mmCIF file of C-alpha atoms in Angstrom:
data_model
loop_
_atom_site.group_PDB
_atom_site.id
_atom_site.type_symbol
_atom_site.label_atom_id
_atom_site.label_comp_id
_atom_site.label_asym_id
_atom_site.label_seq_id
_atom_site.Cartn_x
_atom_site.Cartn_y
_atom_site.Cartn_z
ATOM 1 C CA UNK A 1 14.426 -38.745 5.627
ATOM 2 C CA UNK A 2 12.312 -36.082 3.475
ATOM 3 C CA UNK A 3 13.570 -32.658 3.731
ATOM 4 C CA UNK A 4 11.309 -30.097 5.446
ATOM 5 C CA UNK A 5 9.136 -27.905 3.337
ATOM 6 C CA UNK A 6 10.370 -24.559 2.611
ATOM 7 C CA UNK A 7 7.111 -22.937 3.794
ATOM 8 C CA UNK A 8 4.639 -25.405 5.749
ATOM 9 C CA UNK A 9 1.459 -23.732 4.879
ATOM 10 C CA UNK A 10 1.798 -23.922 1.203
ATOM 11 C CA UNK A 11 -0.630 -26.642 0.874
ATOM 12 C CA UNK A 12 -3.250 -25.070 2.880
ATOM 13 C CA UNK A 13 -3.229 -21.617 1.324
ATOM 14 C CA UNK A 14 -5.497 -21.270 -1.753
ATOM 15 C CA UNK A 15 -3.610 -20.802 -5.052
ATOM 16 C CA UNK A 16 -5.399 -17.560 -6.216
ATOM 17 C CA UNK A 17 -4.074 -15.905 -3.044
ATOM 18 C CA UNK A 18 -0.837 -17.410 -2.472
ATOM 19 C CA UNK A 19 1.048 -14.297 -3.750
ATOM 20 C CA UNK A 20 -0.973 -11.988 -1.271
ATOM 21 C CA UNK A 21 0.000 -14.356 1.765
ATOM 22 C CA UNK A 22 3.672 -14.200 0.717
ATOM 23 C CA UNK A 23 3.578 -10.360 0.323
ATOM 24 C CA UNK A 24 2.180 -10.319 3.639
ATOM 25 C CA UNK A 25 4.802 -12.402 5.208
ATOM 26 C CA UNK A 26 7.743 -10.957 3.596
ATOM 27 C CA UNK A 27 6.305 -7.160 4.586
ATOM 28 C CA UNK A 28 5.857 -8.623 8.256
ATOM 29 C CA UNK A 29 9.550 -9.803 8.623
ATOM 30 C CA UNK A 30 10.967 -6.500 6.995
ATOM 31 C CA UNK A 31 8.910 -4.751 9.406
ATOM 32 C CA UNK A 32 9.973 -6.316 12.377
ATOM 33 C CA UNK A 33 13.548 -6.031 11.326
ATOM 34 C CA UNK A 34 13.328 -2.423 10.927
ATOM 35 C CA UNK A 35 11.568 -2.224 14.551
ATOM 36 C CA UNK A 36 14.552 -4.109 15.802
ATOM 37 C CA UNK A 37 17.101 -1.956 14.157
ATOM 38 C CA UNK A 38 15.254 1.209 15.364
ATOM 39 C CA UNK A 39 15.537 -0.282 18.975
ATOM 40 C CA UNK A 40 19.046 -1.255 18.820
ATOM 41 C CA UNK A 41 20.926 0.656 15.973
ATOM 42 C CA UNK A 42 18.933 3.807 15.368
ATOM 43 C CA UNK A 43 21.831 5.412 13.173
ATOM 44 C CA UNK A 44 21.831 2.410 10.852
ATOM 45 C CA UNK A 45 17.847 2.353 10.845
ATOM 46 C CA UNK A 46 18.081 6.104 9.809
ATOM 47 C CA UNK A 47 20.443 5.216 6.700
ATOM 48 C CA UNK A 48 18.491 2.250 5.734
ATOM 49 C CA UNK A 49 14.785 3.639 6.023
ATOM 50 C CA UNK A 50 14.003 4.223 2.534
ATOM 51 C CA UNK A 51 15.624 1.074 1.316
ATOM 52 C CA UNK A 52 13.560 -1.008 3.722
ATOM 53 C CA UNK A 53 10.281 0.292 2.280
ATOM 54 C CA UNK A 54 11.665 -0.464 -1.199
ATOM 55 C CA UNK A 55 11.997 -3.971 -0.265
ATOM 56 C CA UNK A 56 8.365 -4.280 0.107
ATOM 57 C CA UNK A 57 7.510 -2.439 -2.948
ATOM 58 C CA UNK A 58 9.883 -4.818 -4.987
ATOM 59 C CA UNK A 59 8.112 -7.738 -3.542
ATOM 60 C CA UNK A 60 4.549 -6.335 -4.839
ATOM 61 C CA UNK A 61 6.305 -5.871 -8.276
ATOM 62 C CA UNK A 62 7.541 -9.281 -7.984
ATOM 63 C CA UNK A 63 4.362 -10.633 -7.268
ATOM 64 C CA UNK A 64 2.594 -8.910 -10.010
ATOM 65 C CA UNK A 65 5.491 -10.126 -12.421
ATOM 66 C CA UNK A 66 4.691 -13.373 -11.160
ATOM 67 C CA UNK A 67 0.868 -13.313 -11.680
ATOM 68 C CA UNK A 68 0.831 -11.590 -15.033
ATOM 69 C CA UNK A 69 4.316 -11.308 -17.027
ATOM 70 C CA UNK A 70 5.753 -14.906 -16.699
ATOM 71 C CA UNK A 71 2.221 -15.973 -18.558
ATOM 72 C CA UNK A 72 2.090 -13.715 -21.454
ATOM 73 C CA UNK A 73 3.947 -12.262 -24.146
ATOM 74 C CA UNK A 74 6.085 -9.135 -23.749
ATOM 75 C CA UNK A 75 4.130 -6.521 -25.169
ATOM 76 C CA UNK A 76 0.657 -7.146 -23.091
ATOM 77 C CA UNK A 77 3.214 -7.471 -19.976
ATOM 78 C CA UNK A 78 4.454 -3.822 -20.992
ATOM 79 C CA UNK A 79 1.280 -2.422 -21.168
ATOM 80 C CA UNK A 80 0.263 -4.188 -17.709
ATOM 81 C CA UNK A 81 3.374 -2.824 -16.194
ATOM 82 C CA UNK A 82 2.274 0.577 -17.674
ATOM 83 C CA UNK A 83 -1.139 0.317 -16.678
ATOM 84 C CA UNK A 84 0.042 -0.981 -13.001
ATOM 85 C CA UNK A 85 2.318 1.939 -12.503
ATOM 86 C CA UNK A 86 -0.299 4.373 -13.564
ATOM 87 C CA UNK A 87 -3.080 2.784 -11.056
ATOM 88 C CA UNK A 88 -0.531 2.709 -8.283
ATOM 89 C CA UNK A 89 0.498 6.456 -8.710
ATOM 90 C CA UNK A 90 -3.209 7.465 -8.807
ATOM 91 C CA UNK A 91 -4.141 5.469 -5.785
ATOM 92 C CA UNK A 92 -1.154 6.882 -3.936
ATOM 93 C CA UNK A 93 -2.169 10.560 -5.049
ATOM 94 C CA UNK A 94 -6.056 10.046 -3.742
ATOM 95 C CA UNK A 95 -4.741 8.630 -0.408
ATOM 96 C CA UNK A 96 -2.093 11.585 0.037
ATOM 97 C CA UNK A 97 -4.851 14.013 -1.170
ATOM 98 C CA UNK A 98 -7.320 12.690 1.529
ATOM 99 C CA UNK A 99 -4.817 12.093 4.192
ATOM 100 C CA UNK A 100 -3.257 15.748 3.962
ATOM 101 C CA UNK A 101 -6.513 17.562 3.449
ATOM 102 C CA UNK A 102 -8.222 15.996 6.387
ATOM 103 C CA UNK A 103 -5.247 15.563 8.416
ATOM 104 C CA UNK A 104 -3.680 18.782 8.474
ATOM 105 C CA UNK A 105 -6.106 21.041 6.530
ATOM 106 C CA UNK A 106 -3.344 21.411 3.601
ATOM 107 C CA UNK A 107 -2.509 20.856 0.114
ATOM 108 C CA UNK A 108 0.843 20.935 -1.062
ATOM 109 C CA UNK A 109 1.923 22.716 2.184
ATOM 110 C CA UNK A 110 -0.919 25.673 1.717
ATOM 111 C CA UNK A 111 -4.146 25.831 3.905
ATOM 112 C CA UNK A 112 -6.907 25.480 1.697
ATOM 113 C CA UNK A 113 -9.496 25.341 4.590
ATOM 114 C CA UNK A 114 -10.916 28.618 5.367
ATOM 115 C CA UNK A 115 -10.279 30.007 8.786
ATOM 116 C CA UNK A 116 -13.872 30.442 9.506
ATOM 117 C CA UNK A 117 -14.397 26.878 9.329
ATOM 118 C CA UNK A 118 -11.970 26.710 12.315
ATOM 119 C CA UNK A 119 -13.840 29.426 14.093
ATOM 120 C CA UNK A 120 -17.034 27.445 13.603
ATOM 121 C CA UNK A 121 -15.848 24.123 15.465
ATOM 122 C CA UNK A 122 -13.842 22.368 12.527
ATOM 123 C CA UNK A 123 -10.668 20.677 13.869
ATOM 124 C CA UNK A 124 -8.144 18.737 11.728
ATOM 125 C CA UNK A 125 -8.169 15.367 12.097
ATOM 126 C CA UNK A 126 -4.633 14.306 13.214
ATOM 127 C CA UNK A 127 -5.539 10.471 12.954
ATOM 128 C CA UNK A 128 -5.450 10.925 9.395
ATOM 129 C CA UNK A 129 -1.757 11.469 9.327
ATOM 130 C CA UNK A 130 -0.648 8.246 10.724
ATOM 131 C CA UNK A 131 0.224 5.244 8.572
ATOM 132 C CA UNK A 132 -2.725 2.947 9.341
ATOM 133 C CA UNK A 133 -5.183 5.443 7.833
ATOM 134 C CA UNK A 134 -3.470 5.450 4.762
ATOM 135 C CA UNK A 135 -4.581 1.376 4.574
ATOM 136 C CA UNK A 136 -8.094 2.618 5.703
ATOM 137 C CA UNK A 137 -8.193 5.025 3.010
ATOM 138 C CA UNK A 138 -7.358 2.358 0.385
ATOM 139 C CA UNK A 139 -10.066 0.115 1.674
ATOM 140 C CA UNK A 140 -12.415 3.068 1.334
ATOM 141 C CA UNK A 141 -11.142 3.564 -2.223
ATOM 142 C CA UNK A 142 -11.537 -0.294 -3.005
ATOM 143 C CA UNK A 143 -15.035 -0.071 -1.223
ATOM 144 C CA UNK A 144 -16.187 2.757 -3.812
ATOM 145 C CA UNK A 145 -14.386 1.002 -6.542
ATOM 146 C CA UNK A 146 -16.428 -1.992 -6.276
ATOM 147 C CA UNK A 147 -19.437 -0.207 -4.864
ATOM 148 C CA UNK A 148 -19.336 1.246 -8.805
ATOM 149 C CA UNK A 149 -18.125 -1.636 -10.479
ATOM 150 C CA UNK A 150 -20.763 -4.295 -9.866
ATOM 151 C CA UNK A 151 -18.970 -7.421 -11.814
ATOM 152 C CA UNK A 152 -15.704 -6.707 -9.196
ATOM 153 C CA UNK A 153 -18.098 -7.640 -6.346
ATOM 154 C CA UNK A 154 -17.560 -11.572 -5.076
ATOM 155 C CA UNK A 155 -20.452 -13.620 -4.822
#
């Protein structure tokens, strides 16, 4: 009797998005475990909170490693790693900038939106500080990037 496949949909997922699908599955499972810990063992979840997020980050790095470094020599792989690290940093800074500015009207904890704006009807957008808005902000960054670079657009 043949052994069951490790991952049943492996033959239905195109190879060019296989790593992304694997990352989504791992991230979903990690988030489910995190929510179960919060519900049933809150003290342990508080102690592990940072490390659970690092699991997903590690999966992203391993996915990139499989996609590039496994098929190239060390120097281009090193440069790719530096470039990806700088790229992730820039994206995180852009996301943090807009979420803090539009979500609470501050930058680095200092109020930057003048008081007269609040007096004339401006209100901070509290939705911006919620986690889903980070994903929407990243989507907007990708949209702007692809709009400026036509070669990145799919046919």
